[in-house]
Amino acid sequence: MTFANVATLDSAPGRRDDLVALLTRPSDALEALGCLAYEVGVNAEEPDTVFVLELWTSAEAHRASLQRPEVRDSIAAARPLLSGGSGGLRFDVVGSPLRE
Amino acid sequence: MTFANVATLDSAPGRRDDLVALLTRPSDALEALGCLAYEVGVNAEEPDTVFVLELWTSAEAHRASLQRPEVRDSIAAARPLLSGGSGGLRFDVVGSPLRE
């Protein structure tokens, strides 16, 4: 069942765009791990926040990805760019009006 | 610029699945209006909440869609299924590690 993970990450002051650059670095691994979509964004009204929207083939695929060395390296690289604030939501996709 | 809208809708008691059914009714109109993705979901830990994740060709396309008769009809049909609680976030997509 497709799994959605949406997160907000508060950046350290002035580091939002560095965080965006890190999170959007091309990755050959993600698709093979079951990542269907990974969209990174910003909102002018929240200038120290980075938004991440992910779709995965399953919750298990998402969870397993967090244990992969390349993903752990990326999380470690992001740490100095974060202020510690975060939020988000997760859900199991049950349908779409764009599909029968 | 691709625009993301993520919303949580609290359903009236016992109406979550009716709300899911309404939101996942196949729509020919959405794609033509600029909707790139529209995923509807649930989370067992929040049994009265429906999650919606949308990607649009632009914030303007999303905003314009809300004025279309078919979308307004759908919003009106959803109203009796809602408890009034809602949340969400919006952002402009600036990149993805899945694309160069």
PDB file of C-alpha atoms in Angstrom:
ATOM      1  CA  MET A   1       0.000   0.000   0.000  1.00  0.00           C
ATOM      2  CA  THR A   2       1.449   3.334  -1.020  1.00  0.00           C
ATOM      3  CA  PHE A   3       2.689   5.273   1.985  1.00  0.00           C
ATOM      4  CA  ALA A   4       2.952   9.048   2.268  1.00  0.00           C
ATOM      5  CA  ASN A   5       5.368  10.873   4.542  1.00  0.00           C
ATOM      6  CA  VAL A   6       5.187  14.666   4.723  1.00  0.00           C
ATOM      7  CA  ALA A   7       7.682  16.499   6.913  1.00  0.00           C
ATOM      8  CA  THR A   8       8.596  20.030   7.838  1.00  0.00           C
ATOM      9  CA  LEU A   9      12.170  20.670   8.887  1.00  0.00           C
ATOM     10  CA  ASP A  10      13.148  23.937  10.538  1.00  0.00           C
ATOM     11  CA  SER A  11      16.548  25.037   9.364  1.00  0.00           C
ATOM     12  CA  ALA A  12      19.254  26.667  11.383  1.00  0.00           C
ATOM     13  CA  PRO A  13      19.222  30.443  10.747  1.00  0.00           C
ATOM     14  CA  GLY A  14      20.255  31.212   7.185  1.00  0.00           C
ATOM     15  CA  ARG A  15      20.767  27.562   6.242  1.00  0.00           C
ATOM     16  CA  ARG A  16      17.438  26.815   4.567  1.00  0.00           C
ATOM     17  CA  ASP A  17      18.817  26.861   1.053  1.00  0.00           C
ATOM     18  CA  ASP A  18      21.772  24.684   2.070  1.00  0.00           C
ATOM     19  CA  LEU A  19      19.273  22.198   3.468  1.00  0.00           C
ATOM     20  CA  VAL A  20      17.288  22.311   0.218  1.00  0.00           C
ATOM     21  CA  ALA A  21      20.480  21.716  -1.769  1.00  0.00           C
ATOM     22  CA  LEU A  22      21.321  18.705   0.370  1.00  0.00           C
ATOM     23  CA  LEU A  23      17.845  17.192   0.148  1.00  0.00           C
ATOM     24  CA  THR A  24      17.631  17.607  -3.615  1.00  0.00           C
ATOM     25  CA  ARG A  25      21.034  16.109  -4.440  1.00  0.00           C
ATOM     26  CA  PRO A  26      20.340  13.509  -7.141  1.00  0.00           C
ATOM     27  CA  SER A  27      20.119  10.020  -5.684  1.00  0.00           C
ATOM     28  CA  ASP A  28      20.262   6.829  -7.700  1.00  0.00           C
ATOM     29  CA  ALA A  29      19.385   4.788  -4.624  1.00  0.00           C
ATOM     30  CA  LEU A  30      15.970   6.160  -3.678  1.00  0.00           C
ATOM     31  CA  GLU A  31      13.970   4.765  -6.566  1.00  0.00           C
ATOM     32  CA  ALA A  32      15.440   1.292  -6.094  1.00  0.00           C
ATOM     33  CA  LEU A  33      14.459   1.478  -2.416  1.00  0.00           C
ATOM     34  CA  GLY A  34      10.815   2.042  -3.331  1.00  0.00           C
ATOM     35  CA  CYS A  35      10.585   5.828  -3.376  1.00  0.00           C
ATOM     36  CA  LEU A  36       7.871   6.916  -5.844  1.00  0.00           C
ATOM     37  CA  ALA A  37       8.063  10.669  -5.254  1.00  0.00           C
ATOM     38  CA  TYR A  38      10.269  12.981  -3.189  1.00  0.00           C
ATOM     39  CA  GLU A  39       9.391  16.640  -3.528  1.00  0.00           C
ATOM     40  CA  VAL A  40      11.288  19.307  -1.611  1.00  0.00           C
ATOM     41  CA  GLY A  41       9.882  22.788  -1.203  1.00  0.00           C
ATOM     42  CA  VAL A  42       9.730  26.126   0.536  1.00  0.00           C
ATOM     43  CA  ASN A  43       7.078  28.650   1.490  1.00  0.00           C
ATOM     44  CA  ALA A  44       7.829  32.378   1.545  1.00  0.00           C
ATOM     45  CA  GLU A  45       5.656  32.739   4.653  1.00  0.00           C
ATOM     46  CA  GLU A  46       7.871  30.322   6.605  1.00  0.00           C
ATOM     47  CA  PRO A  47      11.378  31.335   5.540  1.00  0.00           C
ATOM     48  CA  ASP A  48      13.273  28.936   7.841  1.00  0.00           C
ATOM     49  CA  THR A  49      11.300  25.818   6.965  1.00  0.00           C
ATOM     50  CA  VAL A  50      11.921  23.141   4.351  1.00  0.00           C
ATOM     51  CA  PHE A  51       9.039  20.906   3.297  1.00  0.00           C
ATOM     52  CA  VAL A  52       9.454  17.316   2.131  1.00  0.00           C
ATOM     53  CA  LEU A  53       6.689  15.222   0.587  1.00  0.00           C
ATOM     54  CA  GLU A  54       7.482  11.566  -0.032  1.00  0.00           C
ATOM     55  CA  LEU A  55       5.526   8.679  -1.540  1.00  0.00           C
ATOM     56  CA  TRP A  56       6.832   5.138  -1.049  1.00  0.00           C
ATOM     57  CA  THR A  57       5.705   1.743  -2.276  1.00  0.00           C
ATOM     58  CA  SER A  58       5.001   0.844   1.370  1.00  0.00           C
ATOM     59  CA  ALA A  59       5.598   2.006   4.934  1.00  0.00           C
ATOM     60  CA  GLU A  60       8.105  -0.837   5.238  1.00  0.00           C
ATOM     61  CA  ALA A  61      10.084   0.423   2.237  1.00  0.00           C
ATOM     62  CA  HIS A  62      10.247   3.872   3.823  1.00  0.00           C
ATOM     63  CA  ARG A  63      11.320   2.459   7.171  1.00  0.00           C
ATOM     64  CA  ALA A  64      13.961   0.237   5.577  1.00  0.00           C
ATOM     65  CA  SER A  65      15.372   3.184   3.623  1.00  0.00           C
ATOM     66  CA  LEU A  66      16.229   4.946   6.877  1.00  0.00           C
ATOM     67  CA  GLN A  67      18.687   2.155   7.696  1.00  0.00           C
ATOM     68  CA  ARG A  68      20.595   2.395   4.409  1.00  0.00           C
ATOM     69  CA  PRO A  69      24.144   3.823   4.682  1.00  0.00           C
ATOM     70  CA  GLU A  70      23.547   6.444   1.979  1.00  0.00           C
ATOM     71  CA  VAL A  71      20.360   7.662   3.665  1.00  0.00           C
ATOM     72  CA  ARG A  72      22.000   7.709   7.096  1.00  0.00           C
ATOM     73  CA  ASP A  73      24.905   9.710   5.651  1.00  0.00           C
ATOM     74  CA  SER A  74      22.447  12.204   4.245  1.00  0.00           C
ATOM     75  CA  ILE A  75      20.626  12.516   7.576  1.00  0.00           C
ATOM     76  CA  ALA A  76      23.960  13.067   9.343  1.00  0.00           C
ATOM     77  CA  ALA A  77      24.936  15.737   6.806  1.00  0.00           C
ATOM     78  CA  ALA A  78      21.629  17.523   7.379  1.00  0.00           C
ATOM     79  CA  ARG A  79      21.967  17.662  11.151  1.00  0.00           C
ATOM     80  CA  PRO A  80      24.116  20.850  11.372  1.00  0.00           C
ATOM     81  CA  LEU A  81      21.663  22.588   9.046  1.00  0.00           C
ATOM     82  CA  LEU A  82      18.658  21.978  11.318  1.00  0.00           C
ATOM     83  CA  SER A  83      17.371  23.993  14.267  1.00  0.00           C
ATOM     84  CA  GLY A  84      15.655  20.958  15.768  1.00  0.00           C
ATOM     85  CA  GLY A  85      12.062  21.901  15.003  1.00  0.00           C
ATOM     86  CA  SER A  86      10.097  19.506  12.860  1.00  0.00           C
ATOM     87  CA  GLY A  87       6.606  18.320  12.137  1.00  0.00           C
ATOM     88  CA  GLY A  88       4.681  16.320   9.646  1.00  0.00           C
ATOM     89  CA  LEU A  89       2.200  13.596   8.995  1.00  0.00           C
ATOM     90  CA  ARG A  90       2.057  10.092   7.584  1.00  0.00           C
ATOM     91  CA  PHE A  91      -0.716   8.139   5.955  1.00  0.00           C
ATOM     92  CA  ASP A  92      -1.572   5.112   3.875  1.00  0.00           C
ATOM     93  CA  VAL A  93      -2.884   6.040   0.441  1.00  0.00           C
ATOM     94  CA  VAL A  94      -6.289   4.511  -0.230  1.00  0.00           C
ATOM     95  CA  GLY A  95      -7.168   6.105  -3.537  1.00  0.00           C
ATOM     96  CA  SER A  96      -7.061   9.008  -5.947  1.00  0.00           C
ATOM     97  CA  PRO A  97      -9.670  10.705  -8.132  1.00  0.00           C
ATOM     98  CA  LEU A  98      -7.045  10.628 -10.908  1.00  0.00           C
ATOM     99  CA  ARG A  99      -7.147   6.814 -11.035  1.00  0.00           C
ATOM    100  CA  GLU A 100     -10.055   4.428 -11.524  1.00  0.00           C
TER     101      GLU A 100
ATOM    102  CA  MET B   1       6.361  26.172 -10.289  1.00  0.00           C
ATOM    103  CA  THR B   2       4.846  22.962  -8.954  1.00  0.00           C
ATOM    104  CA  PHE B   3       2.709  23.632  -5.903  1.00  0.00           C
ATOM    105  CA  ALA B   4       1.989  21.186  -3.090  1.00  0.00           C
ATOM    106  CA  ASN B   5      -1.096  21.291  -0.894  1.00  0.00           C
ATOM    107  CA  VAL B   6      -1.367  18.804   1.971  1.00  0.00           C
ATOM    108  CA  ALA B   7      -4.502  18.824   4.096  1.00  0.00           C
ATOM    109  CA  THR B   8      -5.981  16.933   6.997  1.00  0.00           C
ATOM    110  CA  LEU B   9      -9.769  16.861   7.260  1.00  0.00           C
ATOM    111  CA  ASP B  10     -11.461  15.662  10.434  1.00  0.00           C
ATOM    112  CA  SER B  11     -14.563  13.686   9.590  1.00  0.00           C
ATOM    113  CA  ALA B  12     -17.841  13.714  11.408  1.00  0.00           C
ATOM    114  CA  PRO B  13     -18.056  10.647  13.678  1.00  0.00           C
ATOM    115  CA  GLY B  14     -18.262   7.470  11.637  1.00  0.00           C
ATOM    116  CA  ARG B  15     -18.107   9.296   8.298  1.00  0.00           C
ATOM    117  CA  ARG B  16     -14.417   8.945   7.495  1.00  0.00           C
ATOM    118  CA  ASP B  17     -14.884   6.273   4.870  1.00  0.00           C
ATOM    119  CA  ASP B  18     -17.742   8.189   3.242  1.00  0.00           C
ATOM    120  CA  LEU B  19     -15.416  11.178   3.014  1.00  0.00           C
ATOM    121  CA  VAL B  20     -12.708   8.989   1.459  1.00  0.00           C
ATOM    122  CA  ALA B  21     -15.243   7.667  -1.061  1.00  0.00           C
ATOM    123  CA  LEU B  22     -16.264  11.193  -2.015  1.00  0.00           C
ATOM    124  CA  LEU B  23     -12.694  12.451  -2.366  1.00  0.00           C
ATOM    125  CA  THR B  24     -11.596   9.493  -4.503  1.00  0.00           C
ATOM    126  CA  ARG B  25     -14.507   9.601  -6.961  1.00  0.00           C
ATOM    127  CA  PRO B  26     -12.894   9.541 -10.408  1.00  0.00           C
ATOM    128  CA  SER B  27     -12.668  13.029 -11.883  1.00  0.00           C
ATOM    129  CA  ASP B  28     -11.959  13.816 -15.508  1.00  0.00           C
ATOM    130  CA  ALA B  29     -11.673  17.496 -14.718  1.00  0.00           C
ATOM    131  CA  LEU B  30      -8.778  17.580 -12.264  1.00  0.00           C
ATOM    132  CA  GLU B  31      -5.981  16.712 -14.671  1.00  0.00           C
ATOM    133  CA  ALA B  32      -7.154  19.295 -17.190  1.00  0.00           C
ATOM    134  CA  LEU B  33      -7.130  21.895 -14.407  1.00  0.00           C
ATOM    135  CA  GLY B  34      -3.452  21.230 -13.700  1.00  0.00           C
ATOM    136  CA  CYS B  35      -3.619  18.590 -10.986  1.00  0.00           C
ATOM    137  CA  LEU B  36      -0.527  16.371 -11.161  1.00  0.00           C
ATOM    138  CA  ALA B  37      -1.257  14.161  -8.148  1.00  0.00           C
ATOM    139  CA  TYR B  38      -4.130  13.797  -5.694  1.00  0.00           C
ATOM    140  CA  GLU B  39      -3.590  11.103  -3.088  1.00  0.00           C
ATOM    141  CA  VAL B  40      -6.163  10.418  -0.393  1.00  0.00           C
ATOM    142  CA  GLY B  41      -5.296   8.428   2.703  1.00  0.00           C
ATOM    143  CA  VAL B  42      -5.918   7.373   6.253  1.00  0.00           C
ATOM    144  CA  ASN B  43      -3.871   6.588   9.335  1.00  0.00           C
ATOM    145  CA  ALA B  44      -4.995   3.954  11.855  1.00  0.00           C
ATOM    146  CA  GLU B  45      -3.721   6.152  14.682  1.00  0.00           C
ATOM    147  CA  GLU B  46      -6.077   8.984  13.688  1.00  0.00           C
ATOM    148  CA  PRO B  47      -9.304   7.160  12.839  1.00  0.00           C
ATOM    149  CA  ASP B  48     -11.423  10.257  12.172  1.00  0.00           C
ATOM    150  CA  THR B  49      -8.978  11.999   9.864  1.00  0.00           C
ATOM    151  CA  VAL B  50      -8.658  11.934   6.092  1.00  0.00           C
ATOM    152  CA  PHE B  51      -5.389  13.047   4.521  1.00  0.00           C
ATOM    153  CA  VAL B  52      -5.113  14.665   1.107  1.00  0.00           C
ATOM    154  CA  LEU B  53      -1.859  15.316  -0.724  1.00  0.00           C
ATOM    155  CA  GLU B  54      -2.072  17.325  -3.931  1.00  0.00           C
ATOM    156  CA  LEU B  55       0.482  18.461  -6.487  1.00  0.00           C
ATOM    157  CA  TRP B  56      -0.511  21.130  -8.998  1.00  0.00           C
ATOM    158  CA  THR B  57       1.230  22.729 -11.957  1.00  0.00           C
ATOM    159  CA  SER B  58       1.119  26.033 -10.026  1.00  0.00           C
ATOM    160  CA  ALA B  59      -0.466  27.686  -7.006  1.00  0.00           C
ATOM    161  CA  GLU B  60      -2.637  29.610  -9.466  1.00  0.00           C
ATOM    162  CA  ALA B  61      -3.956  26.389 -11.013  1.00  0.00           C
ATOM    163  CA  HIS B  62      -4.874  25.108  -7.555  1.00  0.00           C
ATOM    164  CA  ARG B  63      -6.568  28.370  -6.633  1.00  0.00           C
ATOM    165  CA  ALA B  64      -8.484  28.499  -9.919  1.00  0.00           C
ATOM    166  CA  SER B  65      -9.685  24.909  -9.449  1.00  0.00           C
ATOM    167  CA  LEU B  66     -11.493  25.937  -6.268  1.00  0.00           C
ATOM    168  CA  GLN B  67     -13.761  28.190  -8.340  1.00  0.00           C
ATOM    169  CA  ARG B  68     -14.823  25.468 -10.799  1.00  0.00           C
ATOM    170  CA  PRO B  69     -18.434  24.310 -10.476  1.00  0.00           C
ATOM    171  CA  GLU B  70     -17.483  20.623 -10.231  1.00  0.00           C
ATOM    172  CA  VAL B  71     -14.976  21.318  -7.470  1.00  0.00           C
ATOM    173  CA  ARG B  72     -17.403  23.578  -5.597  1.00  0.00           C
ATOM    174  CA  ASP B  73     -20.056  20.849  -5.827  1.00  0.00           C
ATOM    175  CA  SER B  74     -17.598  18.363  -4.369  1.00  0.00           C
ATOM    176  CA  ILE B  75     -16.701  20.709  -1.502  1.00  0.00           C
ATOM    177  CA  ALA B  76     -20.416  21.234  -0.782  1.00  0.00           C
ATOM    178  CA  ALA B  77     -21.009  17.460  -0.783  1.00  0.00           C
ATOM    179  CA  ALA B  78     -18.154  16.971   1.679  1.00  0.00           C
ATOM    180  CA  ARG B  79     -19.425  19.531   4.172  1.00  0.00           C
ATOM    181  CA  PRO B  80     -21.890  17.241   6.054  1.00  0.00           C
ATOM    182  CA  LEU B  81     -19.133  14.636   6.364  1.00  0.00           C
ATOM    183  CA  LEU B  82     -16.736  17.000   8.170  1.00  0.00           C
ATOM    184  CA  SER B  83     -16.442  17.826  11.859  1.00  0.00           C
ATOM    185  CA  GLY B  84     -14.842  21.183  11.120  1.00  0.00           C
ATOM    186  CA  GLY B  85     -11.292  20.353  12.178  1.00  0.00           C
ATOM    187  CA  SER B  86      -8.602  20.708   9.552  1.00  0.00           C
ATOM    188  CA  GLY B  87      -4.955  21.379   9.093  1.00  0.00           C
ATOM    189  CA  GLY B  88      -2.274  21.235   6.487  1.00  0.00           C
ATOM    190  CA  LEU B  89       0.566  22.906   4.759  1.00  0.00           C
ATOM    191  CA  ARG B  90       1.440  24.354   1.377  1.00  0.00           C
ATOM    192  CA  PHE B  91       4.706  24.842  -0.395  1.00  0.00           C
ATOM    193  CA  ASP B  92       6.368  25.548  -3.709  1.00  0.00           C
ATOM    194  CA  VAL B  93       8.373  22.596  -4.983  1.00  0.00           C
ATOM    195  CA  VAL B  94      11.987  23.551  -5.672  1.00  0.00           C
ATOM    196  CA  GLY B  95      13.479  20.163  -6.506  1.00  0.00           C
ATOM    197  CA  SER B  96      13.663  16.424  -6.055  1.00  0.00           C
ATOM    198  CA  PRO B  97      16.538  13.973  -5.629  1.00  0.00           C
ATOM    199  CA  LEU B  98      14.701  11.774  -8.168  1.00  0.00           C
ATOM    200  CA  ARG B  99      15.246  14.344 -10.931  1.00  0.00           C
ATOM    201  CA  GLU B 100      18.404  15.948 -12.244  1.00  0.00           C
TER     202      GLU B 100
END
